[in-house]
CSV table of C-alpha atoms and ligand atoms in Angstrom, one decimal:
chain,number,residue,atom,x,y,z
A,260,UNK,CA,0.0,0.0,0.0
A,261,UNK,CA,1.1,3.8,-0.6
A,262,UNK,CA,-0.7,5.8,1.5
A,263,UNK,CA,-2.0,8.9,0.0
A,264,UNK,CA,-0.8,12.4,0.5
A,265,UNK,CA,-2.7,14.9,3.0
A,266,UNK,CA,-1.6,18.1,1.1
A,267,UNK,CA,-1.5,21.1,3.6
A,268,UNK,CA,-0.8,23.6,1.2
A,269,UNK,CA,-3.7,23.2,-0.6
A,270,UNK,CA,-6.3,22.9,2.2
A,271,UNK,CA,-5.2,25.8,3.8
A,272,UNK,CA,-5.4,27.4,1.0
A,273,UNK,CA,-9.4,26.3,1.0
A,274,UNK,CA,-9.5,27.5,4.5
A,275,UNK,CA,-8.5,30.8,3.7
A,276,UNK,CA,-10.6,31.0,1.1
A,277,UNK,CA,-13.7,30.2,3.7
A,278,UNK,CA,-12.8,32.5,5.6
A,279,UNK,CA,-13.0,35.4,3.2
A,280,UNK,CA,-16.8,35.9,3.0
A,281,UNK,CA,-17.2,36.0,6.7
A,282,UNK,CA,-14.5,38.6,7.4
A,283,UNK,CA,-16.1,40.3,4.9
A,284,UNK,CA,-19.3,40.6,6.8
A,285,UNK,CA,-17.8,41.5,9.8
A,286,UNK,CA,-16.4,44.1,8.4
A,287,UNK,CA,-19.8,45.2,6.5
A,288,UNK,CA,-21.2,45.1,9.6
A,289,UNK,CA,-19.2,46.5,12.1
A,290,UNK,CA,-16.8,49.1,10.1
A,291,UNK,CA,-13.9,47.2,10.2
A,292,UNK,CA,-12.1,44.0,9.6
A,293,UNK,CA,-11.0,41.4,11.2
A,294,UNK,CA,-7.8,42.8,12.7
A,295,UNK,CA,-4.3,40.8,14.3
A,296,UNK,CA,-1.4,42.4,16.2
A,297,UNK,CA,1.3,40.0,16.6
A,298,UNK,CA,4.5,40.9,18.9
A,299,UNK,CA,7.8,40.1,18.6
A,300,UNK,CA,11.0,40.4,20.8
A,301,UNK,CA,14.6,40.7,20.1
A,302,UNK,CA,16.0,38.9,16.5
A,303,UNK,CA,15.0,35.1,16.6
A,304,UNK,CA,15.0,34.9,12.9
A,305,UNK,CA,12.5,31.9,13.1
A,306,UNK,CA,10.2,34.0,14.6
A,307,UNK,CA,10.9,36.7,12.1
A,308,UNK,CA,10.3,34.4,9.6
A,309,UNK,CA,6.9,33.3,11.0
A,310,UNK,CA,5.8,36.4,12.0
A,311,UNK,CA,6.2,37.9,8.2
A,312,UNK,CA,4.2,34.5,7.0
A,313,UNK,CA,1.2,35.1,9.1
A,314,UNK,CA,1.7,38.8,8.5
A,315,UNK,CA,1.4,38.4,4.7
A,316,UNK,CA,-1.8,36.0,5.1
A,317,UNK,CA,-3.5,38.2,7.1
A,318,UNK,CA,-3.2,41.0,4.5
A,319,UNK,CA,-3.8,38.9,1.7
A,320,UNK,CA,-7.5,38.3,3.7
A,321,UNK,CA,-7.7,41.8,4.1
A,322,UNK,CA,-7.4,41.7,7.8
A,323,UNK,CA,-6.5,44.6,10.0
A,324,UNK,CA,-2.7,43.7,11.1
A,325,UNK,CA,-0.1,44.8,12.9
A,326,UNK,CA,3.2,44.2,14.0
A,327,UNK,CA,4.9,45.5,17.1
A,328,UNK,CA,8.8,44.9,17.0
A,329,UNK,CA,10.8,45.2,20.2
A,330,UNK,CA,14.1,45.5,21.2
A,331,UNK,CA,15.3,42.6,22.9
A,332,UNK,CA,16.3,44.8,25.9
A,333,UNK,CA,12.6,45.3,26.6
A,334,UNK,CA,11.6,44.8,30.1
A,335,UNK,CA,8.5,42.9,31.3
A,336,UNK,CA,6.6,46.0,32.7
A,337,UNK,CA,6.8,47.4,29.0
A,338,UNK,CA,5.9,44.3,27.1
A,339,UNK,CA,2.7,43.6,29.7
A,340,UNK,CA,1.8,47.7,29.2
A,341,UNK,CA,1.6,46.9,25.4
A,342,UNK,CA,-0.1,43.9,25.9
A,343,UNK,CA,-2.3,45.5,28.0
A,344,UNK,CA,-3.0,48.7,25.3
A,345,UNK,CA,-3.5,45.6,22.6
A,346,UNK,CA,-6.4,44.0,24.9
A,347,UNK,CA,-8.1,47.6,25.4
A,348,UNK,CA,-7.9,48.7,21.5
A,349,UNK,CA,-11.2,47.9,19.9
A,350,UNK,CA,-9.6,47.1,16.4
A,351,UNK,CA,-7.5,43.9,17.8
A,352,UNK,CA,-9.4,41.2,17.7
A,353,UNK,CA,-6.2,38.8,17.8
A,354,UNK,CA,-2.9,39.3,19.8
A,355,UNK,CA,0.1,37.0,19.1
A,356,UNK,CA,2.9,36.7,21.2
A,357,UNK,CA,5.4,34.9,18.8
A,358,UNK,CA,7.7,32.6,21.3
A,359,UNK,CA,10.5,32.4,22.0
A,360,UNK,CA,10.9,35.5,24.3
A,361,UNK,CA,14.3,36.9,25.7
A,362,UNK,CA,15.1,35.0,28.5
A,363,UNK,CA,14.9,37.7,31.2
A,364,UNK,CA,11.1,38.0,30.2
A,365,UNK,CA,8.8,35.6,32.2
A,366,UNK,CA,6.6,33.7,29.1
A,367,UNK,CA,4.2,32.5,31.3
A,368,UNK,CA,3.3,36.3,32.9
A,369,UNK,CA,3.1,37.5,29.3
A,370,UNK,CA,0.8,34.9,27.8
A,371,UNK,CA,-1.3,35.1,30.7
A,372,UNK,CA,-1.9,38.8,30.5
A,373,UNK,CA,-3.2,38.5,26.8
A,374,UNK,CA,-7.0,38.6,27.3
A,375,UNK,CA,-8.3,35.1,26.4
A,376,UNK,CA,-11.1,36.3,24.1
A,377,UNK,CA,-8.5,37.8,22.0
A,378,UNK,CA,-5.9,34.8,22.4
A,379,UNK,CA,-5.6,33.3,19.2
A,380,UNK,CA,-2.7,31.7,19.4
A,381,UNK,CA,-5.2,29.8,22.0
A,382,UNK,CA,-2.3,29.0,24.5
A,383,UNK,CA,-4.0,30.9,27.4
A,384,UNK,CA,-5.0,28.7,30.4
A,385,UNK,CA,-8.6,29.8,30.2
A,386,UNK,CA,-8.8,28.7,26.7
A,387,UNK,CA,-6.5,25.2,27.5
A,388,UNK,CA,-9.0,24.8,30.4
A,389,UNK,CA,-12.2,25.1,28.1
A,390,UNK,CA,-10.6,23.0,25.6
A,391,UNK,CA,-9.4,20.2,28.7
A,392,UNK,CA,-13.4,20.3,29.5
A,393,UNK,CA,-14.7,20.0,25.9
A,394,UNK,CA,-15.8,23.2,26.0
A,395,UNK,CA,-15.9,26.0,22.8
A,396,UNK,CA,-13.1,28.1,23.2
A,397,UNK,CA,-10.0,29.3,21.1
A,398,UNK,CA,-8.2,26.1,20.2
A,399,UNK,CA,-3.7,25.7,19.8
A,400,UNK,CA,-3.7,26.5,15.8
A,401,UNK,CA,-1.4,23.5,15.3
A,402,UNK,CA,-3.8,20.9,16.9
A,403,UNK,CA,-6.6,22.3,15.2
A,404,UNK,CA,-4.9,21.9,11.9
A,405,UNK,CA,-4.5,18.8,12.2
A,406,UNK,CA,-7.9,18.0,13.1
A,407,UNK,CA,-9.4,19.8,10.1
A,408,UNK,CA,-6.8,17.5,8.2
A,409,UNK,CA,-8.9,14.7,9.3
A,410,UNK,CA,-12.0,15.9,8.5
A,411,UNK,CA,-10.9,16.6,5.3
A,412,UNK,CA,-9.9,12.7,4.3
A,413,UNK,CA,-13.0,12.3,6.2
A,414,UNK,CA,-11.2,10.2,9.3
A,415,UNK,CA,-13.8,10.1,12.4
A,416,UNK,CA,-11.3,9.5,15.5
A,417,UNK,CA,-14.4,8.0,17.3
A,418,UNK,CA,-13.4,4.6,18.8
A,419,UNK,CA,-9.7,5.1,17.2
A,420,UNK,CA,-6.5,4.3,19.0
A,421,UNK,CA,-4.6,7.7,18.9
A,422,UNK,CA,-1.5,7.8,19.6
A,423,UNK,CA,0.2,11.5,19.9
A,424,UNK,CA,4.1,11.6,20.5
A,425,UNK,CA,5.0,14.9,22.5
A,426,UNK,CA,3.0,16.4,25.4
A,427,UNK,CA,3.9,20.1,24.8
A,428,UNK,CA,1.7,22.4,25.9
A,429,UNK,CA,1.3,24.5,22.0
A,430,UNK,CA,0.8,20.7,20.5
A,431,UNK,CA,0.6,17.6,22.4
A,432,UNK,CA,-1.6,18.0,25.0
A,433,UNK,CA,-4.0,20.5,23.6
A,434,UNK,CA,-4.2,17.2,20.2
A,435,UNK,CA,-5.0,14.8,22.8
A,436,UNK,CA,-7.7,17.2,24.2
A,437,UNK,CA,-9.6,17.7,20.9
A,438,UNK,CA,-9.0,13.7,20.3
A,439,UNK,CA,-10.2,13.0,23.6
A,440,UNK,CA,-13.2,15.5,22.8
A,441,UNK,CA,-13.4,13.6,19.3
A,442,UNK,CA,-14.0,10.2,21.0
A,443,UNK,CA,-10.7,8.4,19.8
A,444,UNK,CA,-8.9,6.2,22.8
A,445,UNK,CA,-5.8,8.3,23.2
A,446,UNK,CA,-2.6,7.2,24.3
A,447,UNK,CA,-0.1,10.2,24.6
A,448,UNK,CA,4.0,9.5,24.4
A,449,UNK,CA,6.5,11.5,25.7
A,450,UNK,CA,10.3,11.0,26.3
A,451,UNK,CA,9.8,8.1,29.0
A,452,UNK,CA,7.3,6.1,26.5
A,453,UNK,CA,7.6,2.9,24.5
A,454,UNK,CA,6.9,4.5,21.5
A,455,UNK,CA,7.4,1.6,19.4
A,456,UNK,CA,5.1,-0.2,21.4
A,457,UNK,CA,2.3,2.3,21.4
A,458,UNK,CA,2.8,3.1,17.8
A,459,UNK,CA,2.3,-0.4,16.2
A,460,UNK,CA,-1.2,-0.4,17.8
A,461,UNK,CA,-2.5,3.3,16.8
A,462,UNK,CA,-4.6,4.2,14.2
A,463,UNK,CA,-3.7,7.4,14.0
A,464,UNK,CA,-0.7,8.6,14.7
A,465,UNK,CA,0.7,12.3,15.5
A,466,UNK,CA,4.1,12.9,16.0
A,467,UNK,CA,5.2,16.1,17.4
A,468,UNK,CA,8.7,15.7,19.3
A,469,UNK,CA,11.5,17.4,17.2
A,470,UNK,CA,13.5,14.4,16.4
A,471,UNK,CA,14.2,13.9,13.1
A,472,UNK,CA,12.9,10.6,11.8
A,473,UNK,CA,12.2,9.3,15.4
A,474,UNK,CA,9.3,7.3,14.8
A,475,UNK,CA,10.7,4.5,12.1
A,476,UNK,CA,8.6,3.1,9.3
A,477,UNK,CA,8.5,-0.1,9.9
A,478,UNK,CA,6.5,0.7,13.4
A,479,UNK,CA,3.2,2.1,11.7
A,480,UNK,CA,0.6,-0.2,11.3
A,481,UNK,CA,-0.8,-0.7,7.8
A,482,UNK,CA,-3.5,1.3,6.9
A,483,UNK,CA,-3.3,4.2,9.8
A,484,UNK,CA,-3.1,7.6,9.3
A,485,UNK,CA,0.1,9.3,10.3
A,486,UNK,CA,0.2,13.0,11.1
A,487,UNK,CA,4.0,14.1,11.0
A,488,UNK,CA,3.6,18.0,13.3
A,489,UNK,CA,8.3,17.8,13.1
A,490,UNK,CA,9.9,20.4,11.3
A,491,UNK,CA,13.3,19.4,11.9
A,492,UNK,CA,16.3,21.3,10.1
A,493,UNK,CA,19.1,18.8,8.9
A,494,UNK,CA,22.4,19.9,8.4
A,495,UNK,CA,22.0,19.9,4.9
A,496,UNK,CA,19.3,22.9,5.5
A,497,UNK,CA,16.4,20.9,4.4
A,498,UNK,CA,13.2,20.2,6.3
A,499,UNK,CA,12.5,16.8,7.8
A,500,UNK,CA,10.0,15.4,10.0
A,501,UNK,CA,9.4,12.9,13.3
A,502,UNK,CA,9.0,10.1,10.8
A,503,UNK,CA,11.0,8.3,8.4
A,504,UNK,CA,8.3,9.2,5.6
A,505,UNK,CA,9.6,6.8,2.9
A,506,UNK,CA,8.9,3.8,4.7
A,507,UNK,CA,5.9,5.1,6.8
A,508,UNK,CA,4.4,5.9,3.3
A,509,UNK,CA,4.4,2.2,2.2
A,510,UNK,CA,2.5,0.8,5.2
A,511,UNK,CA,0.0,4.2,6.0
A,512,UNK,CA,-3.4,4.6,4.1
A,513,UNK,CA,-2.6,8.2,4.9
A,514,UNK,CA,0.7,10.7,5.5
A,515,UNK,CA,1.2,14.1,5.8
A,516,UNK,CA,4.5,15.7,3.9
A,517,UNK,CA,7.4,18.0,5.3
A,518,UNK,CA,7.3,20.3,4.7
A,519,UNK,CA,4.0,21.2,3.1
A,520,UNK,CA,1.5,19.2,5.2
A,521,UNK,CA,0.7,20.4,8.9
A,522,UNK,CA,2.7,23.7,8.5
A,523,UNK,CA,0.7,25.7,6.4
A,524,UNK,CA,-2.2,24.5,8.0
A,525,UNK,CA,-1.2,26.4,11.3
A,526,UNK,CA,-0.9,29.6,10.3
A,527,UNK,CA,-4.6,29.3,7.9
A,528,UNK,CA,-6.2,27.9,11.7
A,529,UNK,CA,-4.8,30.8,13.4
A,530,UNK,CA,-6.6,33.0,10.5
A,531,UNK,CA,-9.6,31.1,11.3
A,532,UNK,CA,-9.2,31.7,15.4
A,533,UNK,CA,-8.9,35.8,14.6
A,534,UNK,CA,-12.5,35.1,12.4
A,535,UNK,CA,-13.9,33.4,15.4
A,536,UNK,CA,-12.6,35.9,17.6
A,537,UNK,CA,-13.6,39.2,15.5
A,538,UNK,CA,-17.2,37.0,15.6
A,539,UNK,CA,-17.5,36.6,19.4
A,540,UNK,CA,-16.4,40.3,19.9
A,541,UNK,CA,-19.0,42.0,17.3
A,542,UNK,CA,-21.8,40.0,18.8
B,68,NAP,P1,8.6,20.5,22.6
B,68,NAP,O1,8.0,21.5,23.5
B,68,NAP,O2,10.1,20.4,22.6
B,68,NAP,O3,8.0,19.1,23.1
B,68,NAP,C1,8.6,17.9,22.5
B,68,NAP,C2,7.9,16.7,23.2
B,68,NAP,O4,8.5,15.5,22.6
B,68,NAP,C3,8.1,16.6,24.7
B,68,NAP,O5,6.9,16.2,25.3
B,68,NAP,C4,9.1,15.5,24.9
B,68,NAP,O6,8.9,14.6,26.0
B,68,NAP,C5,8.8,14.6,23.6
B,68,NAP,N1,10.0,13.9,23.3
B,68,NAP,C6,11.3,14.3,23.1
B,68,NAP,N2,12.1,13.3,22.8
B,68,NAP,C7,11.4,12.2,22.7
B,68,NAP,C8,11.6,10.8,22.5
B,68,NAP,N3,12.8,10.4,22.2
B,68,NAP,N4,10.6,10.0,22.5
B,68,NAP,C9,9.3,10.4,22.8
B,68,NAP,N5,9.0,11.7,23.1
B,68,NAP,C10,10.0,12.5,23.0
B,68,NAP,O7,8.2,20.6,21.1
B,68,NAP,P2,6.9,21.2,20.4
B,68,NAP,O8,6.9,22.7,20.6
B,68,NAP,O9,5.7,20.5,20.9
B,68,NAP,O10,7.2,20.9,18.9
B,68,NAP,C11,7.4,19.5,18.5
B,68,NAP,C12,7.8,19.6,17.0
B,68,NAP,O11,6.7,20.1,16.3
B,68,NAP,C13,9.0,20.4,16.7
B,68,NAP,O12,9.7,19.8,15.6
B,68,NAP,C14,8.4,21.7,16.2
B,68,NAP,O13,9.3,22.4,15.4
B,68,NAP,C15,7.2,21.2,15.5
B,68,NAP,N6,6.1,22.2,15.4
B,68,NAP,C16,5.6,22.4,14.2
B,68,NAP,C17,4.5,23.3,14.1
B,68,NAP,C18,3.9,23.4,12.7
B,68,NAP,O14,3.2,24.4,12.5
B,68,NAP,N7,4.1,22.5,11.8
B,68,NAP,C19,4.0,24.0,15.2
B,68,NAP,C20,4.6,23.8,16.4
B,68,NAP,C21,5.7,22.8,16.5
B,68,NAP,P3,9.1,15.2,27.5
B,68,NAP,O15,7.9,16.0,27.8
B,68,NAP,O16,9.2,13.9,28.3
B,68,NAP,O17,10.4,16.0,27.5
């Protein structure tokens, strides 16, 4: 068996494309669009890279969007004060605080100052709590990618063993979560796991650890549907995943790329989190 190709790219392309008609009615209806601030520290240049991305996408949906660079001498006081203005200015409906931050800043403080109805990024305790108690809320874009990824190749996690390799806070434990929410048995790995063990049995499969081609072909079981979340730089520069894809691709009925598969997704669910947001706040 070759297992077929979940192509990110192109679904979140269709995402964005939803979402279009709906910011366009909130903006009919309320004078403005739907509107993102993202904040970034210092010169990580992942995050400068990530923060452009999103920056571009939101302007190509004609969102409101705006970027606040700071030096990397900021202090605390000063990045909670423009937190703070962000959760008081009516145009924000989304405030991104793009990770990592300068170590002298407390993450924690920061992410918990951003006001959860405008936390899109969904990483906010409130909106982990809601999501722990099955409750509507703004889900971790990377999790939620991945989820509409299985709706789209139409895979119901009810009664499913799910395995998901990484407890992280941004993807592992908010995917088990929405799997536990979707009614799939889930088993979640971390670094003290038999991960061989717990992989041969799953259905479904997500990987997010950030160990190049840790989870070895031969492991996944034929016919499950393996979700690879790793973006792991080789030395050679290129991209690679948590799984050895060749392989995994002969005995999976489904397999997302690297890059192109859960990537682009994220940044099109956290598009979709400022819709919702915009939503809840012009109601
Ligand atoms: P993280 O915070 O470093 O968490 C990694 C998790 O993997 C931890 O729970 C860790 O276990 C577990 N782990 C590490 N080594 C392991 C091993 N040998 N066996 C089993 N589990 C192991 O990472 P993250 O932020 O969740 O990100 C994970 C990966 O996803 C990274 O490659 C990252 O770049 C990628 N990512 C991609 C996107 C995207 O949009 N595509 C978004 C976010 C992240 P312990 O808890 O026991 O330490």
């Amino acid at each position: 068996m070759t297992a077929q190709l979940i192509d990110g790219k192109a679904l979140a392309l269709k995402v964005r494309e939803g979402l279009k008609g709906e910011a366009q009615q909130i903006a009919t209806r309320r004078g403005f669009a739907p509107g993102i601030a993202v904040v970034r520290v210092g010169e990580d240049p992942a995050s400068k890279v990530y923060v452009t991305s999103k920056k571009k996408t939101a302007e190509e949906l004609g969102f409101g969007s705006w970027e606040h660079h700071l030096d990397a001498t900021i202090s605390q006081a000063e990045l909670l004060a423009l937190v703070a203005k962000l959760n008081a200015d009516p145009q924000v409906d989304g405030i991104l605080v793009q990770l990592p931050l300068p170590k002298h800043i407390d993450s924690n403080a920061v992410l918990l100052a951003v006001d959860p109805a405008k936390d899109v990024d969904g990483f906010h305790p409130v909106n982990a709590g809601h999501l722990f108690q099955g409750r509507p809320g703004l889900v971790a874009c990377t999790p939620a990618g991945v989820m509409r990824m299985l709706e789209e190749i139409r895979f119901n996690p009810s009664g499913k063993n799910a395995v998901v390799i990484g407890r992280s806070n941004i993807v592992g434990r908010p995917m088990a979560a929405l799997l536990i929410n979707a009614s799939a048995t889930v088993t979640v790995c971390h670094s003290k796991s038999d991960v061989a063990a717990e992989v041969r049995r799953a259905e479904l499969v997500v990987a997010a650890v950030g160990v190049k081609h840790l989870v070895k072909g031969e492991w996944v079981k034929p016919g499950a549907v393996v979700i690879d979340v790793g973006m792991n730089r080789g030395a050679d520069g290129k991209l690679a995943g948590d799984v050895e894809f060749e392989p995994a691709k002969e005995r999976a009925a489904f397999i997302t790329p690297v890059p192109g598969g859960v990537g682009p997704m994220t940044i099109a669910m956290l598009m979709s989190n400022t819709v919702a947001a915009a939503r809840a706040r012009a109601k």
